């Protein structure tokens, strides 16, 4: 792809779009494998480079393969926004062969360097005014901008560019939820260093990074990368009409994207430490379960579990032992629960179960089995026990939120009565256990 010498690159179909738009021809021709992590990224570069023919199509295939490798790496990083930004800077520099790369976030009237790679690595924390620099203009307009020669470009902070020896750069907006919140920038000490290919590569990366950072910041239920993959699939379908001979390769890429979606969805609903479902999944499952049982006219029970004196265990044996204790409790709960029960980490040392179709008697019986399983766990440091609170709701009686509140009240009674016991809400404060 030829470079051009214009001082500013205007977006066309790429403008303001935070989602990934994959090059049609490149997607249809690509049959390169997706990288599996940071350690495999350089290997992916070598494999992609070996397949290039020197043509624009070969370059696009190689670029797409590297972008997909970065996409997989971002998915593995998960909700750690600092890791996402560090990865974005590192991969931006590598893919554009820049001298350095920076992730800048808006903070009032300033832009703050939050992550850097290459020549920018030592400048993390630097603050610059957004009023008189190319990044600030990008932040205000939402446009992808390129400066081929900073010494003659009035849009840039020329004094700062001279100080760091910066002669050319690309700045791309980071967008989430229709709002531009930061900038992804690469730069070089050489003038006219970047062309359209680097602009397009950086914008693809910015789409991935913006979505991942927005998701990490809000911790919301939805996966923001789903829209990017939907757009990618649509681009593949349009390309299929023009390159029908590559249909098999297109289907292979679709399957890889679907697996990535499934993995990201699983990560978003799983507690990293214990492997159980997380609080977000519990809330969604409880709402859905109550609605289902209401239609069937059957009860729903909730069991809340709190590890007894967990802070003292942590303080005595250390946080690693505390983490291991939580994993052991989680395994005991999961092992005793019924196949269709939902077992989740509720927060900290608390766990929760949703028992669909279980009345108070069935729920209390299961809770007692759970209590005994925790008590009998393979404890090496010191014995660990847990307290249980059980609450049951029949259709039309209480809301899911009220059901959890009643289970919490029963759990409080178990703790107050000496711990390591099961208490059911109401019915004379009935309890089971030692």
PDB file of C-alpha atoms in Angstrom, residues 304-430:
ATOM      1  CA  UNK A 304     -25.730 -17.940  51.484  1.00  0.00           C
ATOM      2  CA  UNK A 305     -22.427 -19.247  52.831  1.00  0.00           C
ATOM      3  CA  UNK A 306     -19.807 -17.357  54.844  1.00  0.00           C
ATOM      4  CA  UNK A 307     -16.410 -18.852  55.772  1.00  0.00           C
ATOM      5  CA  UNK A 308     -16.060 -18.611  59.531  1.00  0.00           C
ATOM      6  CA  UNK A 309     -13.315 -16.356  60.942  1.00  0.00           C
ATOM      7  CA  UNK A 310     -11.682 -16.071  57.541  1.00  0.00           C
ATOM      8  CA  UNK A 311      -9.782 -12.892  58.432  1.00  0.00           C
ATOM      9  CA  UNK A 312      -8.106 -14.627  61.341  1.00  0.00           C
ATOM     10  CA  UNK A 313      -7.192 -17.550  59.075  1.00  0.00           C
ATOM     11  CA  UNK A 314      -5.715 -15.097  56.579  1.00  0.00           C
ATOM     12  CA  UNK A 315      -3.789 -13.178  59.232  1.00  0.00           C
ATOM     13  CA  UNK A 316      -2.441 -16.380  60.782  1.00  0.00           C
ATOM     14  CA  UNK A 317      -1.459 -18.346  57.701  1.00  0.00           C
ATOM     15  CA  UNK A 318      -1.078 -15.696  54.998  1.00  0.00           C
ATOM     16  CA  UNK A 319      -3.039 -14.667  51.965  1.00  0.00           C
ATOM     17  CA  UNK A 320      -1.909 -17.595  49.841  1.00  0.00           C
ATOM     18  CA  UNK A 321      -3.290 -19.992  52.431  1.00  0.00           C
ATOM     19  CA  UNK A 322      -6.459 -17.899  52.513  1.00  0.00           C
ATOM     20  CA  UNK A 323      -6.845 -18.180  48.754  1.00  0.00           C
ATOM     21  CA  UNK A 324      -6.328 -21.930  48.960  1.00  0.00           C
ATOM     22  CA  UNK A 325      -8.981 -22.133  51.684  1.00  0.00           C
ATOM     23  CA  UNK A 326     -11.483 -20.334  49.462  1.00  0.00           C
ATOM     24  CA  UNK A 327     -10.700 -22.702  46.591  1.00  0.00           C
ATOM     25  CA  UNK A 328     -11.196 -25.700  48.874  1.00  0.00           C
ATOM     26  CA  UNK A 329     -14.548 -24.391  50.128  1.00  0.00           C
ATOM     27  CA  UNK A 330     -15.624 -23.695  46.555  1.00  0.00           C
ATOM     28  CA  UNK A 331     -14.737 -27.260  45.518  1.00  0.00           C
ATOM     29  CA  UNK A 332     -16.715 -28.679  48.457  1.00  0.00           C
ATOM     30  CA  UNK A 333     -19.799 -26.621  47.580  1.00  0.00           C
ATOM     31  CA  UNK A 334     -19.611 -27.492  43.901  1.00  0.00           C
ATOM     32  CA  UNK A 335     -19.070 -31.167  44.654  1.00  0.00           C
ATOM     33  CA  UNK A 336     -22.178 -31.474  46.859  1.00  0.00           C
ATOM     34  CA  UNK A 337     -24.547 -29.278  44.844  1.00  0.00           C
ATOM     35  CA  UNK A 338     -27.066 -30.767  42.453  1.00  0.00           C
ATOM     36  CA  UNK A 339     -26.216 -30.755  38.759  1.00  0.00           C
ATOM     37  CA  UNK A 340     -28.666 -27.947  37.925  1.00  0.00           C
ATOM     38  CA  UNK A 341     -27.893 -25.776  40.990  1.00  0.00           C
ATOM     39  CA  UNK A 342     -26.018 -22.506  40.567  1.00  0.00           C
ATOM     40  CA  UNK A 343     -22.951 -22.156  42.814  1.00  0.00           C
ATOM     41  CA  UNK A 344     -21.298 -18.716  42.839  1.00  0.00           C
ATOM     42  CA  UNK A 345     -18.733 -16.702  44.725  1.00  0.00           C
ATOM     43  CA  UNK A 346     -20.837 -13.908  46.229  1.00  0.00           C
ATOM     44  CA  UNK A 347     -17.903 -11.717  47.283  1.00  0.00           C
ATOM     45  CA  UNK A 348     -14.876 -11.988  49.561  1.00  0.00           C
ATOM     46  CA  UNK A 349     -15.292 -15.116  51.661  1.00  0.00           C
ATOM     47  CA  UNK A 350     -19.026 -15.435  50.851  1.00  0.00           C
ATOM     48  CA  UNK A 351     -20.618 -17.915  48.472  1.00  0.00           C
ATOM     49  CA  UNK A 352     -24.191 -18.361  47.273  1.00  0.00           C
ATOM     50  CA  UNK A 353     -26.335 -21.115  45.764  1.00  0.00           C
ATOM     51  CA  UNK A 354     -29.598 -20.972  43.806  1.00  0.00           C
ATOM     52  CA  UNK A 355     -31.746 -24.079  44.265  1.00  0.00           C
ATOM     53  CA  UNK A 356     -34.581 -24.121  41.717  1.00  0.00           C
ATOM     54  CA  UNK A 357     -37.609 -26.198  42.729  1.00  0.00           C
ATOM     55  CA  UNK A 358     -36.273 -26.773  46.267  1.00  0.00           C
ATOM     56  CA  UNK A 359     -38.558 -26.001  49.196  1.00  0.00           C
ATOM     57  CA  UNK A 360     -37.246 -25.045  52.633  1.00  0.00           C
ATOM     58  CA  UNK A 361     -36.838 -28.647  53.790  1.00  0.00           C
ATOM     59  CA  UNK A 362     -34.902 -29.723  50.691  1.00  0.00           C
ATOM     60  CA  UNK A 363     -32.775 -26.580  50.802  1.00  0.00           C
ATOM     61  CA  UNK A 364     -31.951 -27.034  54.488  1.00  0.00           C
ATOM     62  CA  UNK A 365     -31.011 -30.688  53.935  1.00  0.00           C
ATOM     63  CA  UNK A 366     -28.679 -29.777  51.079  1.00  0.00           C
ATOM     64  CA  UNK A 367     -27.187 -26.896  53.101  1.00  0.00           C
ATOM     65  CA  UNK A 368     -26.367 -29.320  55.918  1.00  0.00           C
ATOM     66  CA  UNK A 369     -24.575 -31.621  53.477  1.00  0.00           C
ATOM     67  CA  UNK A 370     -22.628 -28.613  52.251  1.00  0.00           C
ATOM     68  CA  UNK A 371     -21.716 -27.622  55.813  1.00  0.00           C
ATOM     69  CA  UNK A 372     -20.407 -31.101  56.578  1.00  0.00           C
ATOM     70  CA  UNK A 373     -18.443 -31.195  53.316  1.00  0.00           C
ATOM     71  CA  UNK A 374     -16.705 -27.919  54.174  1.00  0.00           C
ATOM     72  CA  UNK A 375     -15.974 -29.055  57.711  1.00  0.00           C
ATOM     73  CA  UNK A 376     -14.466 -32.332  56.454  1.00  0.00           C
ATOM     74  CA  UNK A 377     -12.298 -30.632  53.821  1.00  0.00           C
ATOM     75  CA  UNK A 378      -8.613 -31.536  53.452  1.00  0.00           C
ATOM     76  CA  UNK A 379      -7.434 -28.787  55.791  1.00  0.00           C
ATOM     77  CA  UNK A 380      -3.678 -28.718  56.320  1.00  0.00           C
ATOM     78  CA  UNK A 381      -3.094 -25.403  58.115  1.00  0.00           C
ATOM     79  CA  UNK A 382      -6.099 -25.384  60.484  1.00  0.00           C
ATOM     80  CA  UNK A 383      -9.738 -26.527  60.300  1.00  0.00           C
ATOM     81  CA  UNK A 384     -12.114 -24.288  58.370  1.00  0.00           C
ATOM     82  CA  UNK A 385     -15.882 -24.178  58.811  1.00  0.00           C
ATOM     83  CA  UNK A 386     -18.676 -22.138  57.289  1.00  0.00           C
ATOM     84  CA  UNK A 387     -22.037 -20.727  58.340  1.00  0.00           C
ATOM     85  CA  UNK A 388     -25.157 -21.051  56.189  1.00  0.00           C
ATOM     86  CA  UNK A 389     -28.353 -19.020  55.762  1.00  0.00           C
ATOM     87  CA  UNK A 390     -31.335 -20.467  53.864  1.00  0.00           C
ATOM     88  CA  UNK A 391     -34.407 -18.684  52.519  1.00  0.00           C
ATOM     89  CA  UNK A 392     -37.210 -20.016  50.313  1.00  0.00           C
ATOM     90  CA  UNK A 393     -39.727 -18.136  48.179  1.00  0.00           C
ATOM     91  CA  UNK A 394     -42.890 -19.348  46.473  1.00  0.00           C
ATOM     92  CA  UNK A 395     -44.235 -17.632  43.336  1.00  0.00           C
ATOM     93  CA  UNK A 396     -45.740 -14.213  44.017  1.00  0.00           C
ATOM     94  CA  UNK A 397     -44.479 -13.936  47.603  1.00  0.00           C
ATOM     95  CA  UNK A 398     -41.225 -11.955  47.485  1.00  0.00           C
ATOM     96  CA  UNK A 399     -38.823 -10.556  44.936  1.00  0.00           C
ATOM     97  CA  UNK A 400     -35.389 -12.061  44.186  1.00  0.00           C
ATOM     98  CA  UNK A 401     -33.764  -9.168  46.064  1.00  0.00           C
ATOM     99  CA  UNK A 402     -35.931  -9.819  49.126  1.00  0.00           C
ATOM    100  CA  UNK A 403     -35.126 -13.536  48.928  1.00  0.00           C
ATOM    101  CA  UNK A 404     -31.389 -12.801  49.131  1.00  0.00           C
ATOM    102  CA  UNK A 405     -32.008 -10.397  52.011  1.00  0.00           C
ATOM    103  CA  UNK A 406     -33.856 -13.085  53.970  1.00  0.00           C
ATOM    104  CA  UNK A 407     -31.061 -15.594  53.354  1.00  0.00           C
ATOM    105  CA  UNK A 408     -28.584 -12.992  54.599  1.00  0.00           C
ATOM    106  CA  UNK A 409     -30.632 -12.498  57.764  1.00  0.00           C
ATOM    107  CA  UNK A 410     -30.600 -16.261  58.364  1.00  0.00           C
ATOM    108  CA  UNK A 411     -26.839 -16.311  57.787  1.00  0.00           C
ATOM    109  CA  UNK A 412     -26.437 -13.561  60.371  1.00  0.00           C
ATOM    110  CA  UNK A 413     -28.297 -15.708  62.908  1.00  0.00           C
ATOM    111  CA  UNK A 414     -25.969 -18.636  62.170  1.00  0.00           C
ATOM    112  CA  UNK A 415     -22.947 -16.422  62.829  1.00  0.00           C
ATOM    113  CA  UNK A 416     -24.462 -14.983  65.994  1.00  0.00           C
ATOM    114  CA  UNK A 417     -25.392 -18.418  67.342  1.00  0.00           C
ATOM    115  CA  UNK A 418     -21.833 -19.697  67.175  1.00  0.00           C
ATOM    116  CA  UNK A 419     -21.043 -20.314  63.492  1.00  0.00           C
ATOM    117  CA  UNK A 420     -20.687 -23.634  61.645  1.00  0.00           C
ATOM    118  CA  UNK A 421     -24.430 -24.171  61.402  1.00  0.00           C
ATOM    119  CA  UNK A 422     -27.413 -23.882  59.044  1.00  0.00           C
ATOM    120  CA  UNK A 423     -30.241 -21.469  59.826  1.00  0.00           C
ATOM    121  CA  UNK A 424     -33.472 -21.163  57.843  1.00  0.00           C
ATOM    122  CA  UNK A 425     -35.291 -17.856  57.670  1.00  0.00           C
ATOM    123  CA  UNK A 426     -38.506 -17.543  59.724  1.00  0.00           C
ATOM    124  CA  UNK A 427     -40.348 -20.644  60.949  1.00  0.00           C
ATOM    125  CA  UNK A 428     -39.164 -19.942  64.495  1.00  0.00           C
ATOM    126  CA  UNK A 429     -35.594 -19.408  63.381  1.00  0.00           C
ATOM    127  CA  UNK A 430     -35.136 -23.115  62.774  1.00  0.00           C
TER     128      UNK A 430
END
